[in-house]
Coordinates of C-alpha atoms in Angstrom, one line a residue:
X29 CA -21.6 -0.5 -8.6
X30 CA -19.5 -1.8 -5.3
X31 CA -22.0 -1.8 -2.1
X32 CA -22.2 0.8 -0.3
X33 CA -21.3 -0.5 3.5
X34 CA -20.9 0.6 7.1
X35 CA -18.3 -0.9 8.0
X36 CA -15.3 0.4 6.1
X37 CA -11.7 -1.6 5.6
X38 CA -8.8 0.7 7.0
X39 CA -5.7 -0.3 5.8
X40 CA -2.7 1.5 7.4
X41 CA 0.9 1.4 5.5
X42 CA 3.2 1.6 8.2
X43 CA 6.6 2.2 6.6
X44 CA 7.3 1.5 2.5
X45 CA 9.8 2.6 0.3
X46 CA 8.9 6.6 -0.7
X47 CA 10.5 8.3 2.6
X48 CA 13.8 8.2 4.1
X49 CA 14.8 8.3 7.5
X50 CA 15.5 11.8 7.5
X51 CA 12.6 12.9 7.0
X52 CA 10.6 12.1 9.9
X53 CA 12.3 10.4 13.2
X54 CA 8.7 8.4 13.5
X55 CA 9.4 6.8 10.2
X56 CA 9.5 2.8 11.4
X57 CA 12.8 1.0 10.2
X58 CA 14.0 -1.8 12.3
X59 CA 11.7 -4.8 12.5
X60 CA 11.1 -3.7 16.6
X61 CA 9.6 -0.6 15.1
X62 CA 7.6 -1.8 12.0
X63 CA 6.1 -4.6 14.1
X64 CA 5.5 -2.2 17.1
X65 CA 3.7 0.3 14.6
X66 CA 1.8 -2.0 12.9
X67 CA 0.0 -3.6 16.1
X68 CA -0.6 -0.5 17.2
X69 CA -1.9 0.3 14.2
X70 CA -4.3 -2.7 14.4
X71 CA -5.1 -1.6 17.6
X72 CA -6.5 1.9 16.9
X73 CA -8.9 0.3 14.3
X74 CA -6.9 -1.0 11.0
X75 CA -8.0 -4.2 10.0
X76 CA -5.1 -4.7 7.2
X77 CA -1.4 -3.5 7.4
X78 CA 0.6 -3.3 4.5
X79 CA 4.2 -3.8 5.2
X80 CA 7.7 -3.0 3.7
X81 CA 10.7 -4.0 5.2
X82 CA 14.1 -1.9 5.9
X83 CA 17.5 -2.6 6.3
X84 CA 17.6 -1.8 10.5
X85 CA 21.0 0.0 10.3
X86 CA 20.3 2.3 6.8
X87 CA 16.3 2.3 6.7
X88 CA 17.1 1.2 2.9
X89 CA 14.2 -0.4 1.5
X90 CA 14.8 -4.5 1.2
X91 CA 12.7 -7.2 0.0
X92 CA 15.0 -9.8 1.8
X93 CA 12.1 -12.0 2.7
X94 CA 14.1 -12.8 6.2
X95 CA 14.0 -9.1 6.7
X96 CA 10.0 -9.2 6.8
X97 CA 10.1 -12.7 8.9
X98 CA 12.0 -10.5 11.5
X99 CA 8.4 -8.6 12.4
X100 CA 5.7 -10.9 10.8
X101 CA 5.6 -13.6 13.4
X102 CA 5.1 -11.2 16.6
X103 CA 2.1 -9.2 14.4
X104 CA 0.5 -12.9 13.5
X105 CA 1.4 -13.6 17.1
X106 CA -0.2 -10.8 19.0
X107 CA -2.8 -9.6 16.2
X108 CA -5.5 -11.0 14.3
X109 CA -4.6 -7.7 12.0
X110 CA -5.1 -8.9 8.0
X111 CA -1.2 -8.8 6.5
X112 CA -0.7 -7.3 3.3
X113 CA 3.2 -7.7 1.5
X114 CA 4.1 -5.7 -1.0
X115 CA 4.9 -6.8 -4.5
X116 CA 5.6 -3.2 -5.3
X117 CA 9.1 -2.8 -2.9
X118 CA 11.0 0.2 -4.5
X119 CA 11.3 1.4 -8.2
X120 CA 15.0 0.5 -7.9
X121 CA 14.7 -3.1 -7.8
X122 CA 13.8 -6.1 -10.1
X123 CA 10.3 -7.8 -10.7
X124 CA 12.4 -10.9 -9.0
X125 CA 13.3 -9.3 -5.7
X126 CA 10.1 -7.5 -5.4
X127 CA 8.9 -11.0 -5.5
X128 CA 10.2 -12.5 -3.5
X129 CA 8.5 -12.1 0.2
X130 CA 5.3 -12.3 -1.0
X131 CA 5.9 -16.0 -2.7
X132 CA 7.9 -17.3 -0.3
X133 CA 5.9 -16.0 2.9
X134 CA 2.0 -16.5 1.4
X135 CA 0.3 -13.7 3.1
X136 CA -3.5 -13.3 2.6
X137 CA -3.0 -10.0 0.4
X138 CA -0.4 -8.6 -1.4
X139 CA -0.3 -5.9 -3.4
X140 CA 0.2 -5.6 -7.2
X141 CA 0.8 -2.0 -9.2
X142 CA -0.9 -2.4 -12.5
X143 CA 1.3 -1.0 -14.3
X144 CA 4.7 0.4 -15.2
X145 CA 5.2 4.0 -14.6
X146 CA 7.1 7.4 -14.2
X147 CA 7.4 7.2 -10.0
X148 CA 8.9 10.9 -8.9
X149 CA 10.3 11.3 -5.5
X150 CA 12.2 14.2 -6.3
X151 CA 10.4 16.9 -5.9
X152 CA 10.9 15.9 -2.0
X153 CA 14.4 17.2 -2.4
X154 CA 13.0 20.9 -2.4
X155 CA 11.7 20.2 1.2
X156 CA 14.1 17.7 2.7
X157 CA 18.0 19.4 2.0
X158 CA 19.8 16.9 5.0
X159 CA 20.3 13.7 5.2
X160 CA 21.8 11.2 7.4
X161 CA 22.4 8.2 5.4
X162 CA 24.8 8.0 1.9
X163 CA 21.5 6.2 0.1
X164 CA 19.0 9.0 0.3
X165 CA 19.6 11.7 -1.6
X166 CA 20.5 9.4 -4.8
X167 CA 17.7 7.6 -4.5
X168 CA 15.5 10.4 -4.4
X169 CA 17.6 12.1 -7.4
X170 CA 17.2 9.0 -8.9
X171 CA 13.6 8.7 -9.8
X172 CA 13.9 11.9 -12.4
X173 CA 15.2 8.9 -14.7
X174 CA 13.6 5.9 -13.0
X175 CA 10.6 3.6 -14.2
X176 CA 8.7 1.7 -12.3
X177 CA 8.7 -1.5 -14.7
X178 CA 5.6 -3.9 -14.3
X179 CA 4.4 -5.1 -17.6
X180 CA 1.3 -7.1 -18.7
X181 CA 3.8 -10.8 -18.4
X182 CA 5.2 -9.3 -14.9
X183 CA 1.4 -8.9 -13.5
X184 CA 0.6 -12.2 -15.1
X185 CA 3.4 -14.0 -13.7
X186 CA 2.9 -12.6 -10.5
X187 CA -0.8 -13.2 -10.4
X188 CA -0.5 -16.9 -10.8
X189 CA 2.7 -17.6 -9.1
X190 CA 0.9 -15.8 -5.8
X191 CA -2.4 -16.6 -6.6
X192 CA -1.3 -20.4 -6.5
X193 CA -0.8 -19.9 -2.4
X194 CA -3.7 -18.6 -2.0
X195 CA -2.8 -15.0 -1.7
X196 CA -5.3 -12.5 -3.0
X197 CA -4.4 -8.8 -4.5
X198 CA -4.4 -5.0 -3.2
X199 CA -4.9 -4.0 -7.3
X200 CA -2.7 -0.6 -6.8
X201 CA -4.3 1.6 -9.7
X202 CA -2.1 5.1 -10.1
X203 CA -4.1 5.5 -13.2
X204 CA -7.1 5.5 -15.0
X205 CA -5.5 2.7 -17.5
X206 CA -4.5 0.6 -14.9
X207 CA -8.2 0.3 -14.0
X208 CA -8.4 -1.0 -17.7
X209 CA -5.6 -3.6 -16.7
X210 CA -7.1 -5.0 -13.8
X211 CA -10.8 -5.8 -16.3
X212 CA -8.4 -7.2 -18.8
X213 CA -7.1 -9.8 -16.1
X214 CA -10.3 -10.2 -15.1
X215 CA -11.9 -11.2 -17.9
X216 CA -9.3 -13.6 -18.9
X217 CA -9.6 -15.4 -15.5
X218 CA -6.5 -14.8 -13.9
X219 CA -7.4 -12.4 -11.6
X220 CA -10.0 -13.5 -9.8
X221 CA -13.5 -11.3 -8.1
X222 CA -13.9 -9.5 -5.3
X223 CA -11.3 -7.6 -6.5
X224 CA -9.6 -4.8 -3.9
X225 CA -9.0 -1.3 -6.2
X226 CA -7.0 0.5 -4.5
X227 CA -7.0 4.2 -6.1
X228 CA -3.7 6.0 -5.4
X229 CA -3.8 9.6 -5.8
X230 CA -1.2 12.5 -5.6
X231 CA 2.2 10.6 -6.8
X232 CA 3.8 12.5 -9.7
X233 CA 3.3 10.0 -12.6
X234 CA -0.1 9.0 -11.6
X235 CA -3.3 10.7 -11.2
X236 CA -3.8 13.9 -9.2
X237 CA -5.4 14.4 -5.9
X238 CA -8.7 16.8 -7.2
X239 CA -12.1 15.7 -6.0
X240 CA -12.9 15.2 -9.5
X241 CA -10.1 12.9 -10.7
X242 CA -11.4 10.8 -7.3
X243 CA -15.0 10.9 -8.9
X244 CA -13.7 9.9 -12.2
X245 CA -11.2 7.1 -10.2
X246 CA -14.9 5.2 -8.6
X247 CA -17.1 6.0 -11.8
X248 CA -15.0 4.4 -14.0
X249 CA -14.2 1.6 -11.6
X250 CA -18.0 1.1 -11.0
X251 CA -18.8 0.4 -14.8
X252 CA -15.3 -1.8 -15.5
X253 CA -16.4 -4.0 -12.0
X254 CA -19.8 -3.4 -11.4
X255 CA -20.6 -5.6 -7.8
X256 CA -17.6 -7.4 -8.0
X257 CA -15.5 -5.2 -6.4
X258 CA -14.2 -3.5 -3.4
X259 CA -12.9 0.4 -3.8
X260 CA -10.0 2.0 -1.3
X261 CA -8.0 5.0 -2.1
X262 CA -4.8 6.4 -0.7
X263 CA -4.2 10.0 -0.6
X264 CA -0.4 11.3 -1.1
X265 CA 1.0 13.9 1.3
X266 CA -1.4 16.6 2.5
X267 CA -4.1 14.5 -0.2
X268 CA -4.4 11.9 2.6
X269 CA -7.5 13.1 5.1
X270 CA -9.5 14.9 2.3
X271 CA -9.2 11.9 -0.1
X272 CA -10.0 9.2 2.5
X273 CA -13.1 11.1 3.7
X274 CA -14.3 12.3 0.3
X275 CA -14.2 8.3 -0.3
X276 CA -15.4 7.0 2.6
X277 CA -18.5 9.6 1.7
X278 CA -18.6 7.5 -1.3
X279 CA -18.7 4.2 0.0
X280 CA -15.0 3.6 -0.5
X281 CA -12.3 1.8 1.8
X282 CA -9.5 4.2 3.2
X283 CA -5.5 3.5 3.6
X284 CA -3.5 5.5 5.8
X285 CA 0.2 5.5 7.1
X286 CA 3.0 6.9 7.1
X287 CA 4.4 5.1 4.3
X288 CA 1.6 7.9 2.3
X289 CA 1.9 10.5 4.2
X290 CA 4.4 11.8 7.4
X291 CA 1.9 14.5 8.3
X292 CA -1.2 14.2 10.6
X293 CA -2.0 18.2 9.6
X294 CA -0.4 21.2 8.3
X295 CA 3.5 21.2 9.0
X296 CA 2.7 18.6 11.9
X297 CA 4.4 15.0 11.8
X298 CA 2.7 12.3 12.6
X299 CA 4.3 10.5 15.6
X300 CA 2.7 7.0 14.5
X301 CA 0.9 5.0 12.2
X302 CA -1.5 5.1 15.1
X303 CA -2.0 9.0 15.8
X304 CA -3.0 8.6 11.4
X305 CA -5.6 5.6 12.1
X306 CA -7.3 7.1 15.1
X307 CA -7.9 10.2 12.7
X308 CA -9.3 8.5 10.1
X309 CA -11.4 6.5 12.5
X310 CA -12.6 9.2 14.5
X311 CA -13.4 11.2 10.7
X312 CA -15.6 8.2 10.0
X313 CA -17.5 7.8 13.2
X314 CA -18.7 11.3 12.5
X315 CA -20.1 10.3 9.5
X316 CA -21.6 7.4 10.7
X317 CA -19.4 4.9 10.1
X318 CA -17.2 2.1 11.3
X319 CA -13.9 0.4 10.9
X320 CA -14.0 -3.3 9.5
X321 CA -13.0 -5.9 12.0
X322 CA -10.5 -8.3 10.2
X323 CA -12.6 -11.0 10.4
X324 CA -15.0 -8.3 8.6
X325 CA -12.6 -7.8 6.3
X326 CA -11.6 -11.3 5.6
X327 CA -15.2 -12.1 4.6
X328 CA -15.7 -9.1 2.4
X329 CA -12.5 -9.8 0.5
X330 CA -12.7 -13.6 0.6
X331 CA -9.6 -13.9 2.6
X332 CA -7.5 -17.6 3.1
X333 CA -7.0 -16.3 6.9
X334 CA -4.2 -15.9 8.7
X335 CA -3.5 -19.7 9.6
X336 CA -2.6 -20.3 5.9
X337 CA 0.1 -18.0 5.9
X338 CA 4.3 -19.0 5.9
X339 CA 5.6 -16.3 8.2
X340 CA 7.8 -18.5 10.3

């Protein structure tokens, strides 16, 4: 099964493509903001960001790769903070512009759902009743009749057309199939070990957020990988702190951010990615643990580093 360890990756997802700008005023948007977050972020103790990009005037998810070169070179520049793109970008867009920043700007990870899949925002509509931009409510409307398409020739295809820059993969497992996924590219070769499992919990349309479907999550991750992997989880919503520490118990990796969750406790927003790391942080030194440095991180994951990047 994957090592247990003391020094634990914390990744921090500073803004993605689940919440609109109405429902928090913290929620980062223009590049200023996302790159401000995400060194701050790095600052408190995340060794890895994982970053969407916006549209500055709408805080409409883009993957217009200039849109992420607007923030990546000041976090490269004033960080040695692991960078992780998305693959994923929003449930509205094609496999082609989701794409698109991760090929063109070679980060060291990127992440990769393993699957397609139901992807419910709507039931956010029963909380959030305002909004300030024309895009929002639709969107979240939306996903009652929206699939989140990523088939077995999408993951190939993006597999080996990242993998050939030397990018290596945030394996975003909603299910317990898509655990099955990730072995079946591993045993055909193209996805290549120490694979980062990320285990996202709570999203309607993949797995819940119950201690036990965590337990079933790492058990069945531990037999499909045995040493040859690396296990995080993400917790949805009010799922984030008892997931991340029920994990970290575990020997697990934790993600935070408000791209997960906008709350830092019960009906309290988070004012930053930060106030959400330092949590998790301070959680882990009380059960004596630490936060993986990025060079840490870079040697646990088999990282490229950040010199062989394109973010300019």
């Amino acid at each position: 099964m994957a090592a247990k360890q003391k020094a634990v990756i914390v990744t921090c997802a500073v803004t993605g493509s689940i919440h609109t700008p109405s429902m928090s005023p913290h929620l980062p948007v223009t590049a200023e903001e996302i790159a401000t977050e995400a060194l701050a972020a790095a600052a408190a103790g995340a060794s890895v960001v994982h970053l969407h990009a916006r549209h500055p005037e709408t805080g409409q998810p883009t993957q217009d790769p200039d849109r992420f070169r607007e923030f990546l070179p000041r976090i490269q520049r004033e960080s040695d903070v692991v960078v992780n793109i998305t693959t994923g970008g929003a449930p509205n867009m094609t496999i082609e512009e989701r794409l698109q920043p991760a090929l063109q700007l070679k980060p060291e990870i990127a992440s990769l759902n393993m699957g397609s899949m139901n992807f419910g925002l709507y039931p956010m509509l029963d909380r959030f009743k305002t909004f300030q931009h024309d895009w929002e409510r639709p969107y979240l409307e939306g996903s009652h009749d929206r699939v989140f398409k990523n088939t077995f020739k999408d993951i190939q295809d993006i597999l080996e057309r990242c993998g050939d820059n030397g990018t290596r993969f945030e394996i975003e497992c909603y299910d317990i199939g898509h655990l099955y996924t990730a072995a079946h590219f591993m045993d055909r070769g193209i996805l290549k070990g120490p694979v980062l499992i990320q285990s996202v919990f709570g999203l309607l349309g993949g797995i819940g957020g119950h201690p036990e479907d965590v337990q079933h999550m790492k058990r069945t991750a531990d037999r499909l990988f045995g040493d040859d992997y690396h296990w995080s989880v993400l917790g949805a919503g009010r799922n984030q702190m008892p997931i991340a520490t029920m994990a970290a118990t575990m020997g697990g990796n934790v993600r935070v951010g408000l791209e997960d969750s906008l709350w830092i406790g019960a009906g309290k927003l988070a004012e930053s990615n930060a106030d959400q790391v330092r949590k998790i942080v301070a959680i882990l030194g009380e059960l004596g643990l630490t936060p993986a440095t990025p060079e840490q991180t870079r040697a646990m994951l088999n990282l490229k580093g950040n010199q062989a990047v394109s973010f300019e």
